[in-house]
Short mmCIF file of C-alpha atoms and ligand atoms in Angstrom, two decimals:
data_model
loop_
_atom_site.label_atom_id
_atom_site.label_comp_id
_atom_site.label_asym_id
_atom_site.label_seq_id
_atom_site.Cartn_x
_atom_site.Cartn_y
_atom_site.Cartn_z
CA UNK A 1060 20.83 27.26 54.26
CA UNK A 1061 18.69 29.81 51.80
CA UNK A 1062 18.37 29.08 48.00
CA UNK A 1063 17.70 32.44 46.51
CA UNK A 1064 17.45 30.61 42.46
CA UNK A 1065 14.77 28.53 43.57
CA UNK A 1066 11.72 29.37 41.96
CA UNK A 1067 8.53 30.68 43.57
CA UNK A 1068 6.51 27.32 41.36
CA UNK A 1069 8.82 24.82 43.80
CA UNK A 1070 9.51 24.28 47.48
CA UNK A 1071 12.23 22.26 49.11
CA UNK A 1072 10.25 19.65 51.63
CA UNK A 1073 11.81 17.40 54.00
CA UNK A 1074 12.58 13.61 52.78
CA UNK A 1075 12.68 10.51 54.44
CA UNK A 1076 15.57 9.55 53.22
CA UNK A 1077 17.15 11.65 50.73
CA UNK A 1078 17.61 14.54 53.14
CA UNK A 1079 15.16 16.81 50.86
CA UNK A 1080 12.66 16.52 48.01
CA UNK A 1081 11.15 19.25 45.68
CA UNK A 1082 7.44 19.50 45.50
CA UNK A 1083 4.98 22.15 43.24
CA UNK A 1084 4.24 25.16 44.73
CA UNK A 1085 1.36 25.42 41.67
CA UNK A 1086 -0.19 23.04 39.05
CA UNK A 1087 2.87 22.72 36.41
CA UNK A 1088 1.33 21.55 32.76
CA UNK A 1089 2.77 18.90 31.01
CA UNK A 1090 5.60 21.25 28.95
CA UNK A 1091 6.85 23.77 31.54
CA UNK A 1092 10.41 24.22 31.90
CA UNK A 1093 10.72 23.64 35.55
CA UNK A 1094 13.90 25.31 36.30
CA UNK A 1095 17.03 26.42 33.89
CA UNK A 1096 20.39 27.13 35.34
CA UNK A 1097 23.47 27.48 33.47
CA UNK A 1098 26.61 24.67 33.52
CA UNK A 1099 29.11 25.59 36.72
CA UNK A 1100 31.97 22.59 35.73
CA UNK A 1101 31.26 20.43 32.49
CA UNK A 1102 33.82 18.10 30.13
CA UNK A 1103 33.01 16.89 26.90
CA UNK A 1104 33.12 12.88 26.31
CA UNK A 1105 36.41 11.64 24.17
CA UNK A 1106 34.23 11.22 20.87
CA UNK A 1107 32.93 14.87 21.06
CA UNK A 1108 36.03 16.40 21.37
CA UNK A 1109 37.75 18.16 18.48
CA UNK A 1110 34.00 18.06 16.91
CA UNK A 1111 32.23 21.01 19.27
CA UNK A 1112 33.53 24.11 20.47
CA UNK A 1113 34.44 23.15 24.39
CA UNK A 1114 32.54 26.29 25.52
CA UNK A 1115 29.19 26.19 24.29
CA UNK A 1116 29.63 22.84 23.50
CA UNK A 1117 28.42 23.65 19.71
CA UNK A 1118 29.32 21.89 16.62
CA UNK A 1119 30.11 24.61 13.84
CA UNK A 1120 27.28 24.36 10.58
CA UNK A 1121 29.62 23.94 7.98
CA UNK A 1122 26.96 26.20 5.23
CA UNK A 1123 27.09 29.18 8.39
CA UNK A 1124 30.22 29.25 10.91
CA UNK A 1125 34.06 29.31 10.36
CA UNK A 1126 35.52 26.38 11.42
CA UNK A 1127 36.70 25.94 15.20
CA UNK A 1128 39.92 27.45 15.95
CA UNK A 1129 42.61 26.32 18.00
CA UNK A 1130 43.81 27.48 21.53
CA UNK A 1131 47.73 28.59 20.35
CA UNK A 1132 48.46 27.46 24.00
CA UNK A 1133 48.08 24.31 24.16
CA UNK A 1134 46.44 23.49 21.07
CA UNK A 1135 43.74 21.26 22.63
CA UNK A 1136 41.00 23.64 22.93
CA UNK A 1137 38.98 24.43 20.37
CA UNK A 1138 36.33 27.26 19.81
CA UNK A 1139 33.83 28.55 17.38
CA UNK A 1140 35.09 32.25 17.81
CA UNK A 1141 36.80 35.06 20.08
CA UNK A 1142 33.76 35.33 21.35
CA UNK A 1143 34.03 31.32 23.13
CA UNK A 1144 37.65 31.57 23.53
CA UNK A 1145 37.20 34.96 25.77
CA UNK A 1146 34.73 33.20 27.72
CA UNK A 1147 36.12 30.18 28.45
CA UNK A 1148 39.54 31.78 29.20
CA UNK A 1149 39.12 33.23 32.57
CA UNK A 1150 38.57 29.08 33.38
CA UNK A 1151 41.15 27.89 30.46
CA UNK A 1152 44.37 29.70 31.49
CA UNK A 1153 44.20 28.70 34.73
CA UNK A 1154 45.57 24.78 33.13
CA UNK A 1155 46.54 25.92 29.43
CA UNK A 1156 50.04 25.85 29.66
CA UNK A 1157 49.97 22.52 31.96
CA UNK A 1158 47.25 21.29 29.93
CA UNK A 1159 49.80 18.83 27.51
CA UNK A 1160 52.45 17.79 30.00
CA UNK A 1161 49.39 16.50 32.20
CA UNK A 1162 47.66 14.81 29.74
CA UNK A 1163 51.05 13.18 27.39
CA UNK A 1164 51.88 12.08 31.83
CA UNK A 1165 52.23 8.66 32.96
CA UNK A 1166 49.69 8.87 36.17
CA UNK A 1167 46.97 10.58 33.05
CA UNK A 1168 47.76 7.49 30.29
CA UNK A 1169 47.04 4.71 33.32
CA UNK A 1170 43.76 6.34 34.46
CA UNK A 1171 40.36 4.31 32.62
CA UNK A 1172 38.70 6.24 30.48
CA UNK A 1173 35.70 6.75 33.08
CA UNK A 1174 38.23 8.61 35.38
CA UNK A 1175 39.92 10.18 33.08
CA UNK A 1176 37.26 12.41 32.08
CA UNK A 1177 36.21 12.29 35.83
CA UNK A 1178 40.03 13.65 35.85
CA UNK A 1179 39.23 16.82 33.64
CA UNK A 1180 36.00 17.38 34.99
CA UNK A 1181 37.55 17.92 38.15
CA UNK A 1182 40.14 19.87 36.86
CA UNK A 1183 37.38 22.59 34.98
CA UNK A 1184 36.09 22.51 37.97
CA UNK A 1185 38.88 23.74 40.04
CA UNK A 1186 40.05 25.79 37.57
CA UNK A 1187 36.08 27.47 37.69
CA UNK A 1188 36.82 27.95 41.51
CA UNK A 1189 40.26 29.58 41.24
CA UNK A 1190 38.55 31.76 39.08
CA UNK A 1191 35.95 32.83 40.98
CA UNK A 1192 38.49 32.76 44.24
CA UNK A 1193 40.39 35.91 41.44
CA UNK A 1194 37.34 37.74 40.16
CA UNK A 1195 35.57 37.76 43.71
CA UNK A 1196 32.49 36.49 41.83
CA UNK A 1197 29.22 35.22 43.16
CA UNK A 1198 29.52 32.36 44.87
CA UNK A 1199 26.12 30.94 45.52
CA UNK A 1200 26.51 28.57 42.71
CA UNK A 1201 29.47 26.78 44.69
CA UNK A 1202 28.25 27.31 47.94
CA UNK A 1203 24.94 25.06 46.81
CA UNK A 1204 27.86 22.48 45.21
CA UNK A 1205 29.21 22.65 48.96
CA UNK A 1206 26.22 21.61 50.17
CA UNK A 1207 25.41 18.65 48.40
CA UNK A 1208 25.00 15.02 50.10
CA UNK A 1209 28.27 13.36 49.05
CA UNK A 1210 28.60 10.50 47.46
CA UNK A 1211 28.90 6.58 48.77
CA UNK A 1212 32.06 5.72 50.51
CA UNK A 1213 33.01 2.51 49.06
CA UNK A 1214 35.67 0.51 50.95
CA UNK A 1215 38.82 1.51 49.41
CA UNK A 1216 37.31 4.97 50.15
CA UNK A 1217 37.22 7.88 48.51
CA UNK A 1218 40.45 8.71 45.65
CA UNK A 1219 39.92 11.06 43.40
CA UNK A 1220 41.97 11.05 40.48
CA UNK A 1221 45.31 13.41 39.70
CA UNK A 1222 43.83 16.81 38.22
CA UNK A 1223 46.25 18.85 35.89
CA UNK A 1224 48.32 21.56 38.07
CA UNK A 1225 46.71 24.85 38.08
CA UNK A 1226 48.61 27.97 37.51
CA UNK A 1227 46.82 29.58 40.61
CA UNK A 1228 45.21 27.06 43.09
CA UNK A 1229 42.07 27.85 44.89
CA UNK A 1230 41.58 28.58 47.97
CA UNK A 1231 40.71 25.12 49.13
CA UNK A 1232 37.58 24.83 51.40
CA UNK A 1233 37.28 21.22 51.40
CA UNK A 1234 39.71 18.63 51.06
CA UNK A 1235 40.10 17.44 47.20
CA UNK A 1236 38.99 13.86 47.83
CA UNK A 1237 35.04 15.45 49.85
CA UNK A 1238 34.83 17.71 46.16
CA UNK A 1239 35.52 14.29 43.88
CA UNK A 1240 33.09 12.58 46.34
CA UNK A 1241 30.67 15.44 45.52
CA UNK A 1242 30.95 15.28 42.05
CA UNK A 1243 30.62 11.72 41.61
CA UNK A 1244 26.95 12.05 43.50
CA UNK A 1245 25.97 15.40 41.27
CA UNK A 1246 27.22 14.92 37.59
CA UNK A 1247 24.96 15.11 34.80
CA UNK A 1248 25.55 13.45 31.39
CA UNK A 1249 24.61 16.33 29.10
CA UNK A 1250 22.57 15.46 26.25
CA UNK A 1251 22.20 16.50 22.80
CA UNK A 1252 18.84 14.85 20.42
CA UNK A 1253 18.81 12.89 23.94
CA UNK A 1254 22.63 10.68 23.07
CA UNK A 1255 25.38 11.62 25.89
CA UNK A 1256 28.46 14.23 24.63
CA UNK A 1257 29.40 15.03 27.97
CA UNK A 1258 29.20 14.93 32.10
CA UNK A 1259 28.87 18.26 33.71
CA UNK A 1260 27.69 19.82 37.40
CA UNK A 1261 24.61 21.82 38.14
CA UNK A 1262 24.18 22.54 41.73
CA UNK A 1263 20.36 23.75 41.82
CA UNK A 1264 19.17 20.60 39.68
CA UNK A 1265 21.90 18.55 42.05
CA UNK A 1266 20.07 20.13 45.10
CA UNK A 1267 16.70 19.99 44.28
CA UNK A 1268 15.70 16.93 42.33
CA UNK A 1269 15.49 13.29 43.85
CA UNK A 1270 15.71 9.94 41.18
CA UNK A 1271 12.36 8.31 39.73
CA UNK A 1272 12.44 5.24 37.28
CA UNK A 1273 8.91 6.78 36.74
CA UNK A 1274 9.98 10.71 36.77
CA UNK A 1275 7.11 13.44 35.66
CA UNK A 1276 10.80 15.62 34.90
CA UNK A 1277 12.89 15.23 32.40
CA UNK A 1278 16.75 17.60 31.75
CA UNK A 1279 17.75 18.75 28.58
CA UNK A 1280 20.05 21.14 27.42
CA UNK A 1281 20.75 24.28 25.72
CA UNK A 1282 23.57 25.33 23.72
CA UNK A 1283 23.68 28.63 21.95
CA UNK A 1284 26.75 30.47 20.56
CA UNK A 1285 28.98 31.91 23.18
CA UNK A 1286 26.64 31.30 26.14
CA UNK A 1287 27.11 28.69 29.01
CA UNK A 1288 25.51 25.38 28.74
CA UNK A 1289 22.16 25.72 30.11
CA UNK A 1290 20.20 23.14 32.01
CA UNK A 1291 16.35 23.45 31.07
CA UNK A 1292 13.96 20.63 33.64
CA UNK A 1293 10.33 20.14 31.91
CA UNK A 1294 7.88 18.46 33.60
CA UNK A 1295 6.50 15.95 30.95
CA UNK A 1296 3.72 15.76 32.53
CA UNK A 1297 0.31 17.45 34.75
CA UNK A 1298 2.12 18.12 37.89
CA UNK A 1299 -0.24 18.91 40.56
CA UNK A 1300 0.06 21.12 43.33
CA UNK A 1301 2.51 19.25 46.56
CA UNK A 1302 3.53 16.54 44.00
CA UNK A 1303 7.38 15.20 44.35
CA UNK A 1304 9.10 16.52 41.53
CA UNK A 1305 11.49 13.60 39.74
CA UNK A 1306 14.29 13.20 37.48
CA UNK A 1307 16.03 9.97 36.17
CA UNK A 1308 19.81 9.83 37.06
CA UNK A 1309 20.11 6.19 35.53
CA UNK A 1310 17.81 4.77 32.24
CA UNK A 1311 15.01 2.94 33.69
CA UNK A 1312 15.35 0.53 30.79
CA UNK A 1313 18.37 -1.02 33.04
CA UNK A 1314 16.23 -3.26 34.71
CA UNK A 1315 18.62 -5.54 35.81
CA UNK A 1316 21.05 -3.56 36.71
CA UNK A 1317 19.85 0.10 38.28
CA UNK A 1318 19.45 -0.85 41.62
CA UNK A 1319 22.91 -1.68 41.79
CA UNK A 1320 23.89 1.42 39.92
CA UNK A 1321 22.20 3.42 42.81
CA UNK A 1322 23.84 1.74 45.48
CA UNK A 1323 27.34 2.06 44.00
CA UNK A 1324 27.23 5.51 42.67
CA UNK A 1325 24.60 7.84 45.07
CA UNK A 1326 24.26 5.21 47.90
CA UNK A 1327 20.05 4.71 47.91
CA UNK A 1328 17.88 2.16 47.51
CA UNK A 1329 14.36 3.52 44.70
CA UNK A 1330 11.98 2.91 46.03
CA UNK A 1331 9.37 4.20 43.51
CA UNK A 1332 6.69 2.66 42.14
CA UNK A 1333 8.10 1.29 38.77
CA UNK A 1334 11.10 -0.57 41.42
CA UNK A 1335 8.55 -2.00 43.92
CA UNK A 1336 6.95 -4.10 40.63
CA UNK A 1337 10.24 -4.51 39.88
CA UNK A 1338 10.91 -6.93 42.59
CA UNK A 1339 8.29 -9.07 41.02
CA UNK A 1340 9.55 -9.41 37.97
CA UNK A 1341 13.89 -9.64 38.55
CA UNK A 1342 13.51 -12.95 40.87
CA UNK A 1343 15.15 -15.26 38.41
CA UNK A 1344 13.39 -15.54 35.40
CA UNK A 1345 14.11 -18.20 32.25
CA UNK A 1346 16.90 -16.59 29.93
CA UNK A 1347 15.89 -15.77 26.84
CA UNK A 1348 16.68 -17.39 23.34
CA UNK A 1349 18.07 -14.51 21.81
CA UNK A 1350 18.89 -16.31 18.88
CA UNK A 1351 15.28 -16.81 17.72
CA UNK A 1352 13.54 -13.42 19.64
CA UNK A 1353 10.53 -13.08 17.10
CA UNK A 1354 8.32 -15.32 19.34
CA UNK A 1355 8.86 -12.97 22.01
CA UNK A 1356 8.50 -9.85 20.25
CA UNK A 1357 4.68 -10.67 19.23
CA UNK A 1358 3.81 -11.34 22.41
CA UNK A 1359 5.30 -8.41 23.73
CA UNK A 1360 3.08 -6.72 20.42
CA UNK A 1361 -0.27 -8.51 21.20
CA UNK A 1362 -0.02 -7.65 24.84
CA UNK A 1363 0.69 -3.62 24.57
CA UNK A 1364 -0.63 -3.11 21.29
CA UNK A 1365 -3.52 -5.71 20.93
CA UNK A 1366 -5.15 -4.24 17.59
CA UNK A 1367 -1.99 -2.85 15.53
CA UNK A 1368 -2.06 -3.52 12.56
CA UNK A 1369 -0.55 -3.03 9.06
CA UNK A 1370 -3.74 -1.82 8.18
CA UNK A 1371 -4.77 -1.10 11.70
CA UNK A 1372 -1.50 1.07 12.78
CA UNK A 1373 -2.75 3.83 15.00
CA UNK A 1374 -0.45 3.61 18.07
CA UNK A 1375 -2.19 4.40 20.96
CA UNK A 1376 0.62 5.17 23.54
CA UNK A 1377 -0.66 5.08 27.41
CA UNK A 1378 -1.32 8.33 29.36
CA UNK A 1379 -1.09 6.16 32.50
CA UNK A 1380 2.38 5.44 34.41
CA UNK A 1381 2.78 1.32 33.44
CA UNK A 1382 2.22 -0.54 36.60
CA UNK A 1383 4.15 -3.48 36.70
CA UNK A 1384 1.84 -5.69 39.27
CA UNK A 1385 -0.65 -5.89 36.90
CA UNK A 1386 1.73 -7.47 33.68
CA UNK A 1387 1.25 -11.56 33.16
CA UNK A 1388 3.96 -13.78 34.25
CA UNK A 1389 4.52 -14.45 30.22
CA UNK A 1390 5.15 -10.73 29.91
CA UNK A 1391 7.63 -9.85 32.49
CA UNK A 1392 9.81 -12.77 31.63
CA UNK A 1393 10.78 -10.88 28.36
CA UNK A 1394 11.00 -7.71 30.32
CA UNK A 1395 15.04 -8.87 29.90
CA UNK A 1396 18.00 -6.05 29.15
CA UNK A 1397 19.96 -8.53 27.22
CA UNK A 1398 16.63 -8.84 25.24
CA UNK A 1399 16.03 -5.25 24.83
CA UNK A 1400 19.38 -4.94 23.38
CA UNK A 1401 18.67 -7.16 21.30
CA UNK A 1402 16.13 -6.27 19.61
CA UNK A 1403 17.05 -2.94 19.35
CA UNK A 1404 20.27 -4.08 16.95
CA UNK A 1405 17.86 -6.10 14.93
CA UNK A 1406 15.45 -2.85 14.56
CA UNK A 1407 18.54 -0.93 13.80
CA UNK A 1408 19.37 -3.35 11.14
CA UNK A 1409 17.08 -4.23 9.86
CA UNK A 1410 15.61 -0.51 9.20
CA UNK A 1411 18.82 0.47 6.66
CA UNK A 1412 18.75 -3.52 4.90
CA UNK A 1413 15.42 -5.20 5.53
CA UNK A 1414 13.70 -7.33 5.72
CA UNK A 1415 10.98 -4.60 6.29
CA UNK A 1416 8.78 -7.22 7.98
CA UNK A 1417 11.29 -7.81 10.72
CA UNK A 1418 11.93 -3.62 10.77
CA UNK A 1419 8.56 -3.29 11.64
CA UNK A 1420 8.13 -6.09 14.25
CA UNK A 1421 11.41 -5.21 16.21
CA UNK A 1422 10.24 -1.55 16.13
CA UNK A 1423 6.64 -2.39 17.47
CA UNK A 1424 8.34 -4.18 20.00
CA UNK A 1425 11.26 -2.02 21.00
CA UNK A 1426 7.88 0.64 21.10
CA UNK A 1427 5.85 -2.02 23.60
CA UNK A 1428 9.30 -2.68 25.86
CA UNK A 1429 9.55 1.01 26.05
CA UNK A 1430 5.66 2.05 27.05
CA UNK A 1431 6.35 -0.94 29.97
CA UNK A 1432 8.89 0.48 31.48
CA UNK A 1433 9.55 4.72 30.83
CA UNK A 1434 6.47 6.77 32.00
CA UNK A 1435 4.22 8.52 29.34
CA UNK A 1436 5.81 11.31 27.17
CA UNK A 1437 9.41 10.05 27.93
CA UNK A 1438 11.57 11.48 25.16
CA UNK A 1439 12.69 8.30 24.46
CA UNK A 1440 9.63 7.20 23.67
CA UNK A 1441 8.81 10.40 21.13
CA UNK A 1442 12.41 9.61 18.97
CA UNK A 1443 11.77 5.53 19.01
CA UNK A 1444 8.00 6.23 16.95
CA UNK A 1445 10.34 8.73 14.56
CA UNK A 1446 12.92 6.15 13.67
CA UNK A 1447 9.64 4.12 13.33
CA UNK A 1448 8.16 6.95 10.75
CA UNK A 1449 11.56 7.16 8.85
CA UNK A 1450 11.64 3.53 8.21
CA UNK A 1451 8.41 2.88 7.27
CA UNK A 1452 8.90 5.74 4.59
CA UNK A 1453 12.17 4.46 3.53
CA UNK A 1454 10.56 1.25 2.45
CA UNK A 1455 7.99 3.20 0.49
CA UNK A 1456 11.02 4.71 -1.66
CA UNK A 1457 13.16 2.09 -1.94
CA UNK A 1458 9.89 -1.00 -2.78
CA UNK A 1459 9.41 2.51 -5.18
CA UNK A 1460 12.33 2.66 -6.79
CA UNK A 1461 12.75 -1.14 -7.46
CA UNK A 1462 8.98 -0.71 -8.27
CA UNK A 1463 8.07 -3.40 -5.97
CA UNK A 1464 5.30 -1.38 -3.77
CA UNK A 1465 1.58 -2.93 -4.23
CA UNK A 1466 -1.06 -0.57 -3.63
CA UNK A 1467 -2.11 -2.13 0.19
CA UNK A 1468 1.41 -2.38 0.88
CA UNK A 1469 2.03 1.82 0.05
CA UNK A 1470 -1.25 2.83 1.87
CA UNK A 1471 -0.59 0.77 5.57
CA UNK A 1472 3.16 1.95 4.94
CA UNK A 1473 1.90 5.90 4.90
CA UNK A 1474 -0.37 4.99 7.56
CA UNK A 1475 2.22 3.57 9.56
CA UNK A 1476 4.25 6.56 8.94
CA UNK A 1477 1.69 9.38 9.95
CA UNK A 1478 0.37 7.24 13.25
CA UNK A 1479 3.96 7.32 14.28
CA UNK A 1480 5.37 10.88 13.44
CA UNK A 1481 1.80 11.59 15.23
CA UNK A 1482 3.66 9.79 18.51
CA UNK A 1483 6.50 11.21 18.20
CA UNK A 1484 5.28 15.06 17.23
CA UNK A 1485 2.74 15.24 20.55
CA UNK A 1486 6.16 14.04 22.38
CA UNK A 1487 8.80 16.27 21.50
CA UNK A 1488 6.98 19.04 20.68
CA UNK A 1489 5.79 18.98 24.44
CA UNK A 1490 9.56 18.79 25.68
CA UNK A 1491 10.92 21.45 23.15
CA UNK A 1492 14.14 21.20 20.71
CA UNK A 1493 17.41 20.16 22.68
CA UNK A 1494 21.31 20.78 21.61
CA UNK A 1495 22.57 20.82 18.51
CA UNK A 1496 20.41 22.77 15.69
CA UNK A 1497 18.54 20.25 13.79
CA UNK A 1498 17.85 17.21 15.33
CA UNK A 1499 14.15 15.56 16.48
CA UNK A 1500 12.19 18.26 15.67
CA UNK A 1501 12.99 18.84 12.28
CA UNK A 1502 13.27 15.81 11.32
CA UNK A 1503 9.40 15.34 11.46
CA UNK A 1504 8.78 18.49 10.26
CA UNK A 1505 10.73 17.61 6.52
CA UNK A 1506 9.53 13.74 7.48
CA UNK A 1507 5.49 15.18 7.67
CA UNK A 1508 6.19 17.70 4.42
CA UNK A 1509 7.33 14.90 2.31
CA UNK A 1510 4.21 12.76 3.62
CA UNK A 1511 1.61 16.10 2.83
CA UNK A 1512 2.56 16.15 -0.56
CA UNK A 1513 2.47 12.35 -1.19
CA UNK A 1514 -0.87 12.50 0.11
CA UNK A 1515 -1.72 15.88 -1.75
CA UNK A 1516 -0.76 14.03 -5.05
CA UNK A 1517 -2.97 10.88 -4.59
C1 SAM B 323 21.53 15.33 43.47
S1 SAM B 323 21.41 14.43 45.49
C2 SAM B 323 19.31 15.15 45.43
C3 SAM B 323 18.87 15.89 46.43
C4 SAM B 323 19.28 15.57 47.59
N1 SAM B 323 17.58 14.48 47.97
C5 SAM B 323 19.40 16.88 48.59
O1 SAM B 323 19.01 16.94 49.82
O2 SAM B 323 20.26 17.69 48.27
C6 SAM B 323 21.39 12.71 44.91
C7 SAM B 323 21.20 12.40 46.25
O3 SAM B 323 19.87 12.22 47.07
C8 SAM B 323 19.11 10.96 47.50
N2 SAM B 323 18.09 10.26 46.73
C9 SAM B 323 18.02 10.73 45.31
N3 SAM B 323 17.14 10.14 44.84
C10 SAM B 323 16.68 9.42 45.99
C11 SAM B 323 15.47 8.48 45.50
N4 SAM B 323 14.42 8.17 44.82
N5 SAM B 323 15.14 7.84 47.40
C12 SAM B 323 16.16 7.56 48.00
N6 SAM B 323 17.19 8.58 47.73
C13 SAM B 323 17.51 9.78 46.81
C14 SAM B 323 20.67 10.08 47.07
O4 SAM B 323 21.15 10.45 48.74
C15 SAM B 323 21.86 10.56 46.46
O5 SAM B 323 22.92 10.47 46.56
#
């Protein structure tokens, strides 16, 4: 079948195991938006519902917007205003009346939380199909969805969760279980500031992009007032003509579990350069004493950032993808999911409550871990260097007010803020804003302003 919405800069080519792949037809520079597509169906995570508009997904700005208003039919769906509510009504009216009885039913209550989310995504999707039937609307996106690969079938087969009964059912083209199987295999996590807030279906993006743990592009999300949520796929490095464009389906930092996730959720084995290197990494490794991570942090930092010290905090981030095969065994042994979780927690705690040395060491160790796992310019690297900049800045402010800041420490910390902010800005500016207003780009601007006036005062 033809795909009229594919931009001219992209072309589908056969792939040996994944049916098709998408290659660039021209050189795409880092930061180029490669594809922009609207969401076909979406569902907010439970902890986000009630805070966000159920149509455009924005959180109202308390200084400028009215509070969210409830649908008077079900009292469960919330909207920014009349425009968002009217836009959502074309599908919401299909299940509004039945929603409360359904969500209070025993069959819904008995579902696991991830099944509830799937059930609501499927309900929203069926309502969208029904609305398109009624409107005799353009079905190109639905046709693309139907052409997607189904997910793997487990021993117990595929059983779709019970969905909310619709006022009018759509003309069933395929059995519900088959729809559900495609939803599972083609379900994106929608994020704001790179934190997941919802799940959604974007058929053309699913059709085009395979997974790689060392991707050359990432998906980001745009929320505009009274508009459908959009996905924008952005190049994170220069992509030459003919190269396959890949995104990540699963966080590459899930070193020990990601292959299992590819198998269970998508039914494939990833053979990207990172996974080939990982084969040598996940052979039994000595477990790490998570009560004493200091020596491992120091070893990791020495390996990745041999010259970074308090006096010389300039962080040179790699510009080429990491190569596991060149990592010495003692460093490979440190690259474990449990260790990353632990040092992220230590960094989070110490960056708020101190001690500063722990925040600095664990912050740099997390960054070292990231650059050995993620490709250059991956958003998590930019987000983390921003956290490191904020940590160093907060240390200046709190030590100043406690009268305990020596001139040497102050100079070192100011250099750290500058170095971390520069790294963060280079990555996040190139990717551009995503999701809610404010967020990292605003934080970078604010902190840069504070830093400039601090340096000008000296
Ligand atoms: C969202 S689709 C990707 C588009 C797909 N290539 C197509 O032709 O429609 C996801 C499916 O593509 C295949 N796939 C994606 N990435 C892959 C990879 N790195 N290696 C092998 N198969 C992959 C798997 O079958 C997966 O279930």
